[in-house]
CSV table of C-alpha atoms and ligand atoms in Angstrom, one decimal:
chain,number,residue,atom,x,y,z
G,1,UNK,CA,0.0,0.0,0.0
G,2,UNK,CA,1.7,3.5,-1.3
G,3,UNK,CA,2.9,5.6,1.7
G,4,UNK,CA,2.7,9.6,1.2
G,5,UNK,CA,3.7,12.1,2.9
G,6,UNK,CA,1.4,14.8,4.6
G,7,UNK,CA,3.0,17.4,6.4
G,8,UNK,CA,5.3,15.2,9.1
G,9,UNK,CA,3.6,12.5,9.6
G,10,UNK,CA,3.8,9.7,6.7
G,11,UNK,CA,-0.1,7.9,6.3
G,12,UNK,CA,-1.1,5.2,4.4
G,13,UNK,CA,-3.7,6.0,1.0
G,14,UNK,CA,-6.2,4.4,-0.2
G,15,UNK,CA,-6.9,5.1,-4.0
G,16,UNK,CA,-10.0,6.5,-5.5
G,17,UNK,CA,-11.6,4.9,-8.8
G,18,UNK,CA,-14.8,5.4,-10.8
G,19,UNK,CA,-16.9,2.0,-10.8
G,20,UNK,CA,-20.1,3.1,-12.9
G,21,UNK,CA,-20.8,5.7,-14.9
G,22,UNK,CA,-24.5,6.9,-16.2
G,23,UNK,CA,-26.3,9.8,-18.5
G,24,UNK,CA,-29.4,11.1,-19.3
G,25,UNK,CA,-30.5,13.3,-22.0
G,26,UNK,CA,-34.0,14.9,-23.2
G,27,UNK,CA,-36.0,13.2,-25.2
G,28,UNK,CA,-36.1,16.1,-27.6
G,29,UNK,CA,-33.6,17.0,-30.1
G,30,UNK,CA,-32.8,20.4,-31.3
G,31,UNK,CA,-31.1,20.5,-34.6
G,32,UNK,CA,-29.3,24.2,-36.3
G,33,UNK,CA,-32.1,24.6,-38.8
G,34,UNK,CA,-34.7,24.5,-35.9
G,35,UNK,CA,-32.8,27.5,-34.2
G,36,UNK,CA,-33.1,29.0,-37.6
G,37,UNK,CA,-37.3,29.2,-37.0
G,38,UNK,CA,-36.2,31.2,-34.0
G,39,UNK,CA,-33.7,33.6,-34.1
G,40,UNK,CA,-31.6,35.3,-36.9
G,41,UNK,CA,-28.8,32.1,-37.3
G,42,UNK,CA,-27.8,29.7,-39.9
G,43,UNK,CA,-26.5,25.8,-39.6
G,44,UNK,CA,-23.7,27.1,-41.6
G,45,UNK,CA,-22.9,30.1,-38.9
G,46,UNK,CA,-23.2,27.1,-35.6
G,47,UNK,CA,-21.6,24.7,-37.8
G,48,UNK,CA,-18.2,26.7,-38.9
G,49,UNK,CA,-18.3,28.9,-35.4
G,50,UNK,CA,-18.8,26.1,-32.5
G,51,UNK,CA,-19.1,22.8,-34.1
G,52,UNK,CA,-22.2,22.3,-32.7
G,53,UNK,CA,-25.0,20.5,-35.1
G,54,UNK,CA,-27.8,19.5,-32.4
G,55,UNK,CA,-28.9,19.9,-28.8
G,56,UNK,CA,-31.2,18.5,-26.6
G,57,UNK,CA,-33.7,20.8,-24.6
G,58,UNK,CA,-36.3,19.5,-22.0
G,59,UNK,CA,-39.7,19.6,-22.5
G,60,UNK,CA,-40.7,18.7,-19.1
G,61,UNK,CA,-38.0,16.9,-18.2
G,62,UNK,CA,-35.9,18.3,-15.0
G,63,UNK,CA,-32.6,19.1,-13.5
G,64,UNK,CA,-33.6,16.4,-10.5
G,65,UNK,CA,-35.3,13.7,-13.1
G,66,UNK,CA,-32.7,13.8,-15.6
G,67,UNK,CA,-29.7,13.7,-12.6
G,68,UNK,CA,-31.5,11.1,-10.8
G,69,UNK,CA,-32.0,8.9,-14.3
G,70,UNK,CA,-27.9,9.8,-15.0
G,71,UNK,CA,-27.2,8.7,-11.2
G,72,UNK,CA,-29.5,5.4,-11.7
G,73,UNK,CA,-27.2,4.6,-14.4
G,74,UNK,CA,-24.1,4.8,-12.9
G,75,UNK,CA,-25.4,2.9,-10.0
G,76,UNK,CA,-26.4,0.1,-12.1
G,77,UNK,CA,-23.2,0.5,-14.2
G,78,UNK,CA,-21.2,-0.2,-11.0
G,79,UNK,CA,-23.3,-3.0,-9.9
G,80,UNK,CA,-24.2,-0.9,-6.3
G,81,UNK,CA,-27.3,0.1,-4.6
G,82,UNK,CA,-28.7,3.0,-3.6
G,83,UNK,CA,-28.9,2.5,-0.4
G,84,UNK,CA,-25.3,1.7,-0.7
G,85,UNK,CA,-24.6,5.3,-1.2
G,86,UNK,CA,-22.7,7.6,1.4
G,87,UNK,CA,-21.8,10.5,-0.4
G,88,UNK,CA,-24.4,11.9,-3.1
G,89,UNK,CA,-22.6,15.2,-4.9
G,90,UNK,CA,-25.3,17.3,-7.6
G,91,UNK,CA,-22.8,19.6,-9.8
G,92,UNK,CA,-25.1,22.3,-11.1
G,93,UNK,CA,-25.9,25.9,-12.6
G,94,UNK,CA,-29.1,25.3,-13.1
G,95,UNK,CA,-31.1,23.5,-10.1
G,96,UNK,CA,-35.0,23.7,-10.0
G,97,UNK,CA,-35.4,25.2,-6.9
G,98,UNK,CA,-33.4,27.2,-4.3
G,99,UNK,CA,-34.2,25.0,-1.5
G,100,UNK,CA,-33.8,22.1,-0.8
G,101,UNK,CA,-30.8,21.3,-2.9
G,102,UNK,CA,-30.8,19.3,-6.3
G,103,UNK,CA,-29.3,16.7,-4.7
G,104,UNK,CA,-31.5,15.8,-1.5
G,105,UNK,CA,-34.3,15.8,-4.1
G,106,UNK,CA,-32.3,13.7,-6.5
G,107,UNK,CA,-32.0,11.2,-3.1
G,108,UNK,CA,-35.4,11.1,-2.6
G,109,UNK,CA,-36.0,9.9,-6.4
G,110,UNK,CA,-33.4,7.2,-6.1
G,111,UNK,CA,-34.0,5.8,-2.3
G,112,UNK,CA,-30.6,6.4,-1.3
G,113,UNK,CA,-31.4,7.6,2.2
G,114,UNK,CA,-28.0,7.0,4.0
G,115,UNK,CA,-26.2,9.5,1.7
G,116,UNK,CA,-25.4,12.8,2.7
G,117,UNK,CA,-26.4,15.0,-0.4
G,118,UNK,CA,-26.0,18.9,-1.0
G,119,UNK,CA,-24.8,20.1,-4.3
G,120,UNK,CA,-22.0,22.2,-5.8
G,121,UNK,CA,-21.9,25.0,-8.3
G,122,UNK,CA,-18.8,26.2,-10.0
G,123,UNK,CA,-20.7,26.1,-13.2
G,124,UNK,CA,-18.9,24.3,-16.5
G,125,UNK,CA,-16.0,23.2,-14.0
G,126,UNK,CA,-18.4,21.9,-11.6
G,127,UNK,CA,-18.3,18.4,-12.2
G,128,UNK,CA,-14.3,18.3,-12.1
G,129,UNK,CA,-14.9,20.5,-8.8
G,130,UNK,CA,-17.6,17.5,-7.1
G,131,UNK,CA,-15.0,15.1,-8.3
G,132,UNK,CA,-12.4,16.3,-6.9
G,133,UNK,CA,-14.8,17.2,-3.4
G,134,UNK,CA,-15.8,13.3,-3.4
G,135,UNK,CA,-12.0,12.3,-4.0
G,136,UNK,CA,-11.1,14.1,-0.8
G,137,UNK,CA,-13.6,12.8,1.1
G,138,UNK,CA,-13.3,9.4,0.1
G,139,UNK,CA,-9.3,9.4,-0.1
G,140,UNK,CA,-9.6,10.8,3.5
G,141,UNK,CA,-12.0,7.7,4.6
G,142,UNK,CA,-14.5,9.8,5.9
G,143,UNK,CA,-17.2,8.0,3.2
G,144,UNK,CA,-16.3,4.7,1.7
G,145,UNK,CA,-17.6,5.9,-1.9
G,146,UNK,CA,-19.9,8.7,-3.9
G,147,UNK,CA,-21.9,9.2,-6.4
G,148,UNK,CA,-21.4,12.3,-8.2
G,149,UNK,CA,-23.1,14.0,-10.6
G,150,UNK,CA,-23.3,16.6,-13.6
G,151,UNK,CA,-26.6,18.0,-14.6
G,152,UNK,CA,-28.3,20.9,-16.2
G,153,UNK,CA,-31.6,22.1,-17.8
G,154,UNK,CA,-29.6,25.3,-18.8
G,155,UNK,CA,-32.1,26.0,-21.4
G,156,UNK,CA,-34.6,27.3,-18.7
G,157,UNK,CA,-31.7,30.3,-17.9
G,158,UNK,CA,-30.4,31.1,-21.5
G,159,UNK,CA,-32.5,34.1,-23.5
G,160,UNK,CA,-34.2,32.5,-26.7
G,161,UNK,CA,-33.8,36.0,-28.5
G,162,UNK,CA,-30.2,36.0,-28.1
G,163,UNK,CA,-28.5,34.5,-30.9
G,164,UNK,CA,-24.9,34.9,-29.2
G,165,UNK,CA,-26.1,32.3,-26.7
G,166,UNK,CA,-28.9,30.4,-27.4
G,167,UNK,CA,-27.4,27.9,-30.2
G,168,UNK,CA,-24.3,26.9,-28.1
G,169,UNK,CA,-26.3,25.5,-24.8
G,170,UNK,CA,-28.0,22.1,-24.7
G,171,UNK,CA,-30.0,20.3,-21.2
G,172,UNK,CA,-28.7,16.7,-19.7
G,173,UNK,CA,-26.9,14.9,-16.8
G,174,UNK,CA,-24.3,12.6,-16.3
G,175,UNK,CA,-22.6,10.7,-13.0
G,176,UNK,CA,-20.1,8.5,-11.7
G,177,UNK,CA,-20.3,6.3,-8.7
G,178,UNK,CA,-16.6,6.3,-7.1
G,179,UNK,CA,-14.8,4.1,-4.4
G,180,UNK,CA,-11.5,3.3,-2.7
G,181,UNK,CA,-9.3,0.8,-4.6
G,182,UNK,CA,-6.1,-0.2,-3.9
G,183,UNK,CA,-4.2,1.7,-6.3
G,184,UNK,CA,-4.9,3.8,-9.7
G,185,UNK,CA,-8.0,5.6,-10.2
G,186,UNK,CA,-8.2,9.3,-9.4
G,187,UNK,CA,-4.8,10.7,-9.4
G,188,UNK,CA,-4.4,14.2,-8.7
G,189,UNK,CA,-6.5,17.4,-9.7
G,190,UNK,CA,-5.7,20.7,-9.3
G,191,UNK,CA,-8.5,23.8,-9.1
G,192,UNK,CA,-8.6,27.2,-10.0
G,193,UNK,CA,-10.7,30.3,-9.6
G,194,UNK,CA,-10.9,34.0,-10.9
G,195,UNK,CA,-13.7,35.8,-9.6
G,196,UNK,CA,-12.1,39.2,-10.9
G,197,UNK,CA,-13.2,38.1,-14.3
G,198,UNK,CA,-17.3,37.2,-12.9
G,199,UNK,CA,-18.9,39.7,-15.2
G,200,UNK,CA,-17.5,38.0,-18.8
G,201,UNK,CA,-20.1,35.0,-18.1
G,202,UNK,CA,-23.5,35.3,-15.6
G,203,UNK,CA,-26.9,34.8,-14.9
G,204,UNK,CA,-28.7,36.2,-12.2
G,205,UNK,CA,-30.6,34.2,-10.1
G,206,UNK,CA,-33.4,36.4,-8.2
G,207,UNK,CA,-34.3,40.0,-7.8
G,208,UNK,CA,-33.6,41.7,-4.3
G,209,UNK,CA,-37.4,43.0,-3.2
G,210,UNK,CA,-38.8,43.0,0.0
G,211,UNK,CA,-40.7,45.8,1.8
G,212,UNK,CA,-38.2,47.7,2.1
G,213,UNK,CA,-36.4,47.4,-1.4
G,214,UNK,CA,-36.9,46.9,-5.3
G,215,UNK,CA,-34.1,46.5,-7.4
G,216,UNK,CA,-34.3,44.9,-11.0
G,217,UNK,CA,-32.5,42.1,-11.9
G,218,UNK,CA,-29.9,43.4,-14.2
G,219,UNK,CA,-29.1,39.9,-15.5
G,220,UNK,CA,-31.9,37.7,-15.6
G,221,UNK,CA,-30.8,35.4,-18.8
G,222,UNK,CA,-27.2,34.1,-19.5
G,223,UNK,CA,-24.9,37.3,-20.5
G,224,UNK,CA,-21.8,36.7,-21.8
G,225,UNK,CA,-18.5,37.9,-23.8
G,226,UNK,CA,-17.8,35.2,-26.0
G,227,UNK,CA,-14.6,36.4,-27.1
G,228,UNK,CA,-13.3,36.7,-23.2
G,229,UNK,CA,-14.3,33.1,-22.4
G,230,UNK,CA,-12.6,31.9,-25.6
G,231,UNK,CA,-9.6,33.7,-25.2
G,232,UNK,CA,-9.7,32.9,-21.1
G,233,UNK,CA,-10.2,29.0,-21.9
G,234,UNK,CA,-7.5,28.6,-24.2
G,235,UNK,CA,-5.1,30.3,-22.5
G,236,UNK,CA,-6.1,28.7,-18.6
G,237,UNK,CA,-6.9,25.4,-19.6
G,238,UNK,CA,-3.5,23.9,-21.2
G,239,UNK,CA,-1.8,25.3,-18.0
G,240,UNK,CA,-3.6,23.7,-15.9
G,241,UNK,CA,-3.4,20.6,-17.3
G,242,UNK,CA,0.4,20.7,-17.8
G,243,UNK,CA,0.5,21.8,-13.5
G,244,UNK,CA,-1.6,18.2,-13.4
G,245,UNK,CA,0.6,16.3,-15.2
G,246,UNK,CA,3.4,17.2,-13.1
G,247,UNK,CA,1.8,17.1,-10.0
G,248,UNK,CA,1.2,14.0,-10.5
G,249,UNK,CA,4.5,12.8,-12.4
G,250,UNK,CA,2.8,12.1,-15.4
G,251,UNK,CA,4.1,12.4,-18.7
G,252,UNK,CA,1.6,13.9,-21.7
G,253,UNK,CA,2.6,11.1,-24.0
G,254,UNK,CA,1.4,8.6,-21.5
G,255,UNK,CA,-2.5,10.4,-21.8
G,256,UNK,CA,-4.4,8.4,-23.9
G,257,UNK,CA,-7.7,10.5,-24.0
G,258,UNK,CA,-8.1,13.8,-23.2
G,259,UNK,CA,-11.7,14.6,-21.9
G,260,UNK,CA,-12.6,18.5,-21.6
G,261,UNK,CA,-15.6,20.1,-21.1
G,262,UNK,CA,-17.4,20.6,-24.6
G,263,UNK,CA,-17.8,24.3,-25.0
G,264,UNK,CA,-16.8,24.8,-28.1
G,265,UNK,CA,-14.6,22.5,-30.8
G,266,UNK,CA,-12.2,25.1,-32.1
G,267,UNK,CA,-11.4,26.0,-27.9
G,268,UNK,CA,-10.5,22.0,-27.8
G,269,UNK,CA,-8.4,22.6,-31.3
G,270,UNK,CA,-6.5,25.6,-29.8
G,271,UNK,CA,-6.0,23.8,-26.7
G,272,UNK,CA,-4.6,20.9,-28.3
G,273,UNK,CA,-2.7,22.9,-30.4
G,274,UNK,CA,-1.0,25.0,-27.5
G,275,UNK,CA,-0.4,21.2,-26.1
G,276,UNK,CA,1.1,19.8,-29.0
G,277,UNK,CA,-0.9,17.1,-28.9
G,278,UNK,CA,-3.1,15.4,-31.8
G,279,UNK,CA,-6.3,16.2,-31.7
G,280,UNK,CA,-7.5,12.6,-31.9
G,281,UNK,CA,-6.9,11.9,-28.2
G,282,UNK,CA,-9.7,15.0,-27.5
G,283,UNK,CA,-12.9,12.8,-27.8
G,284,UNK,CA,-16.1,15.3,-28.5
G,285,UNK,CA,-19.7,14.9,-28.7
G,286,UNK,CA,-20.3,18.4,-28.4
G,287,UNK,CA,-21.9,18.5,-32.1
G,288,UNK,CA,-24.4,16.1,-30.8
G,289,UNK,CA,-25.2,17.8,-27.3
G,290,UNK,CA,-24.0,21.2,-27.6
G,291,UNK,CA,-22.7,23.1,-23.8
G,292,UNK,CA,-24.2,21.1,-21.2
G,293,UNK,CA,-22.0,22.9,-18.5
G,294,UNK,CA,-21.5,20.9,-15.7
G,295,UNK,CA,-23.1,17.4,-17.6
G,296,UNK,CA,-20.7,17.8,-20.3
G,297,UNK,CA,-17.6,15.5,-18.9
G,298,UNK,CA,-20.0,13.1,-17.5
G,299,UNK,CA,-22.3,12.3,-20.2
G,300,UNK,CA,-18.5,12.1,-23.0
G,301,UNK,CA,-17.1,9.8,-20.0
G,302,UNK,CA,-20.4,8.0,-19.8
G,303,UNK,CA,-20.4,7.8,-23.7
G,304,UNK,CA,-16.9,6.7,-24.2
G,305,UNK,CA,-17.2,4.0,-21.1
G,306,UNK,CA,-20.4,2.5,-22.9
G,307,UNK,CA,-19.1,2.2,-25.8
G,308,UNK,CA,-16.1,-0.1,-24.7
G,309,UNK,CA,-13.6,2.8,-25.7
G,310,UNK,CA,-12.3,3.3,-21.8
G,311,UNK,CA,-9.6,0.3,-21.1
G,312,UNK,CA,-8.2,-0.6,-18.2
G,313,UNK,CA,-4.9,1.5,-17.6
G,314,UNK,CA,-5.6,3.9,-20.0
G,315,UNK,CA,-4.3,7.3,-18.6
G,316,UNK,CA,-7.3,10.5,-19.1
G,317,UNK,CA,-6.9,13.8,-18.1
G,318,UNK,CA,-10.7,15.7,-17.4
G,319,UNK,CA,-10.2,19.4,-18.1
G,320,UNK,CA,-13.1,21.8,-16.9
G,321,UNK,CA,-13.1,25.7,-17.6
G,322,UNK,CA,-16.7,28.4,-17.1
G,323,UNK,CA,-17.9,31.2,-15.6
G,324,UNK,CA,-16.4,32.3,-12.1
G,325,UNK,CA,-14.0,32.1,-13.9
G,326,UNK,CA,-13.2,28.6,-12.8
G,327,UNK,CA,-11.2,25.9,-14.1
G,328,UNK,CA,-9.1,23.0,-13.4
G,329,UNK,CA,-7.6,19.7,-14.3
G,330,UNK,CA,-7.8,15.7,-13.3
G,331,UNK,CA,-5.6,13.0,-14.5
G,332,UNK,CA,-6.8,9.4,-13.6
G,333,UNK,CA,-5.8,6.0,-14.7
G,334,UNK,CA,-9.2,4.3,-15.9
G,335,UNK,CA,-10.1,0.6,-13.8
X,401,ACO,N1,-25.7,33.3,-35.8
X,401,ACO,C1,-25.2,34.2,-36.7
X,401,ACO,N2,-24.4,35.3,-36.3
X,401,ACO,C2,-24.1,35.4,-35.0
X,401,ACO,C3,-24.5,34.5,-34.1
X,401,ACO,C4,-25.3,33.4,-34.5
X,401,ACO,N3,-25.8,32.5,-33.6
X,401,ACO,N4,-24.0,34.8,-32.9
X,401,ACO,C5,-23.3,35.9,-33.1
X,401,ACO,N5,-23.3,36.3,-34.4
X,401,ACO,C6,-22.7,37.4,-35.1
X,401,ACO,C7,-22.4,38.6,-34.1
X,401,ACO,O1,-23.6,39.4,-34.0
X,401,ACO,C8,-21.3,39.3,-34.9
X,401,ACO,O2,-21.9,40.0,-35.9
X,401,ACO,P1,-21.3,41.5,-36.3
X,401,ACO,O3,-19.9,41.2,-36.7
X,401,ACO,O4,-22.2,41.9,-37.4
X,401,ACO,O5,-21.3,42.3,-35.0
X,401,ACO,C9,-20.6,38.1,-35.5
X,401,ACO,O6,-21.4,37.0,-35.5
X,401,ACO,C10,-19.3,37.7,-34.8
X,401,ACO,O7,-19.6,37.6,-33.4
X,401,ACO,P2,-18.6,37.2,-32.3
X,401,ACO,O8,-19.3,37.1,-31.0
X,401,ACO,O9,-17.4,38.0,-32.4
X,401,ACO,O10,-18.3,35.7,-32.9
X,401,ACO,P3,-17.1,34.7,-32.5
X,401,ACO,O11,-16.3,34.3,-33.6
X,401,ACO,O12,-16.4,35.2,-31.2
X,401,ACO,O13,-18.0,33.5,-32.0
X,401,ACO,C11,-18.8,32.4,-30.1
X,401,ACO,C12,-18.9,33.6,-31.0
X,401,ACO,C13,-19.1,31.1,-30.8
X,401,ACO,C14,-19.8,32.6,-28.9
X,401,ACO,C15,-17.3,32.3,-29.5
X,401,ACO,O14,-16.9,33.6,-29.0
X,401,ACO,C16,-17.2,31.3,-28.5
X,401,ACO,O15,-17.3,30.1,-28.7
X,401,ACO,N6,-16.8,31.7,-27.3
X,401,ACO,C17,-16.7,30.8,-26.2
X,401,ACO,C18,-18.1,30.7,-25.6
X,401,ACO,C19,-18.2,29.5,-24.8
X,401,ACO,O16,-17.7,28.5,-25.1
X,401,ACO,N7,-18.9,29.8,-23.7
X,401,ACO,C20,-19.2,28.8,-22.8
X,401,ACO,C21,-17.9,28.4,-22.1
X,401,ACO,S1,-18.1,28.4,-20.4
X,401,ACO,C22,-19.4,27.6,-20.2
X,401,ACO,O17,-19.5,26.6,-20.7
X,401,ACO,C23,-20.5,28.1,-19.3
């Protein structure tokens, strides 16, 4: 068993691994020439500009029914229970309701009382973020495993008349369940966050008005500066995962996949570029989903592991980058 060193006192670690993953995705799919019908856009315009072809977007379904289905998956992926569960982690931007938390309701759905549930937002980085959360936790033995989820119904926040956004965002959920192993796994991540750089990509969430105060929301849609986040992504995200790879001794040669969050195909191009690496080890499925924010490296991992493409020992890095700004980087050997 690996000894490592914490401040002066050597422990022994346990390894973290993913054991099941699961996705879930509207039944209704959104192709370019639909947005057309909508908003002054072309297929052409989506096409040459993002990569994106098609989305999904709810039409009824939720942020807690689609998690919940993703979360079922994993669970039955992994050959566990829900009432196995200790840890249940909701990554999202877009939950339902203030209170409770996407992810009490999401235990409810699935029965998996003994887990202690509350969700995390850190918006397109947020599933890297509750991976990394459940890591620590479970690394640290305070839960013997998690299941941690990705979800968003982002197409309830995003302004239909705004052609800048509208056509790059899609609704799903992904999730994996996780739990010590002996060795491999989860190998190291490392976070980041820029709030200094907030305004280039929000959404407020409610209007301050009480008795004693009115004050309109200046933000009530998803606002952003395309050109910021581009330029911020391709610039953040191959330093961070180059500070991954040597935190965690790895060489980029040994990476077979590399799995980032699907924003946008020519950021992954220029990231690979800056990386020097080919850009057939950056799976996508962004043409098919679009931006699913925080479901976006969930549902590809889920994708990838379902259709046999995931082998043991294979080395993948996870890169997630949004608004904040946060971003950050994993590098795990697959089990
Ligand atoms: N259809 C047609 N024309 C459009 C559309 C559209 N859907 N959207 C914008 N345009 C027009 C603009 O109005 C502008 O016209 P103008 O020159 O007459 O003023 C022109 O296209 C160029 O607009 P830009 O915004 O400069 O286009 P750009 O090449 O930067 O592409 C894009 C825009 C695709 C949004 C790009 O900036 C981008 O991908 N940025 C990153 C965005 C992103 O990935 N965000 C999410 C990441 S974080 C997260 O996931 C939450």
């Amino acid at each position: 068993m690996p000894l490592r060193q914490h401040g002066r006192k050597a422990r022994f670690i346990m390894s973290v691994k993913i054991i099941g993953t699961g996705s879930a995705l509207p039944k209704l799919q959104v192709t370019n020439a639909d947005l057309e019908k909508l908003v002054d856009t072309s297929d052409e315009w989506i096409r040459e500009r993002t990569g994106i072809r098609g989305r999904h977007i709810s039409t009824g379904e939720t942020l807690v029914s689609l998690t919940a289905q993703a979360c079922a998956g994993a669970l039955e992926n992994a050959g566990r229970a829900a009432s196995e569960v200790e840890l249940l982690l909701v990554a999202t931007c877009s939950p339902e309701r203030g209170i409770p938390c996407a992810a009490c309701q999401v235990q409810s759905v699935l029965g998996a009382q003994k887990a202690v549930a509350f969700d995390l937002n850190a918006a397109c980085a947020g599933f890297l973020f509750a991976l990394n959360t459940a890591y620590a936790y479970v690394e640290a033995g305070i839960y013997r495993n998690a299941l941690v989820a990705g979800g968003e119904v982002l197409s309830k926040i995003v302004d239909w008349t705004d052609r800048g956004t509208c056509v790059l965002f899609g609704d799903g959920a992904g999730a994996v369940m996780v739990e010590k192993c002996d060795k491999g796994g989860l190998l190291g991540f490392v976070q980041h966050s820029d709030g200094r750089k907030g305004e280039v990509l929000r959404c407020d969430s409610r209007e301050l008005k009480n008795p004693y105060v009115s004050l309109p929301m200046e933000a009530p849609y998803v606002q952003m500066d395309g050109r910021e986040v581009f330029a911020f992504a391709v610039r953040r995200v191959p330093e961070s995962i180059l500070e991954v790879l040597e935190q965690t001794h790895t060489d980029i040669e040994e990476v077979d996949l590399f799995l980032l969050h699907q924003a946008n195909r020519r950021i992954i191009e220029g990231i690979a570029k800056r990386l020097s690496v080919d850009i057939s080890r950056f799976p996508t499925n962004l043409d098919r989903v679009g931006n699913m924010s925080s479901a976006a490296i969930p549902v590809l991992l889920d994708e990838l592991n379902r259709q046999g493409r995931l082998r043991p020992g294979m080395k993948l890095v996870l890169s997630g980058f949004g608004a904040g700004l946060t971003y950050g980087a994993g590098v795990m050997e697959w089990q």
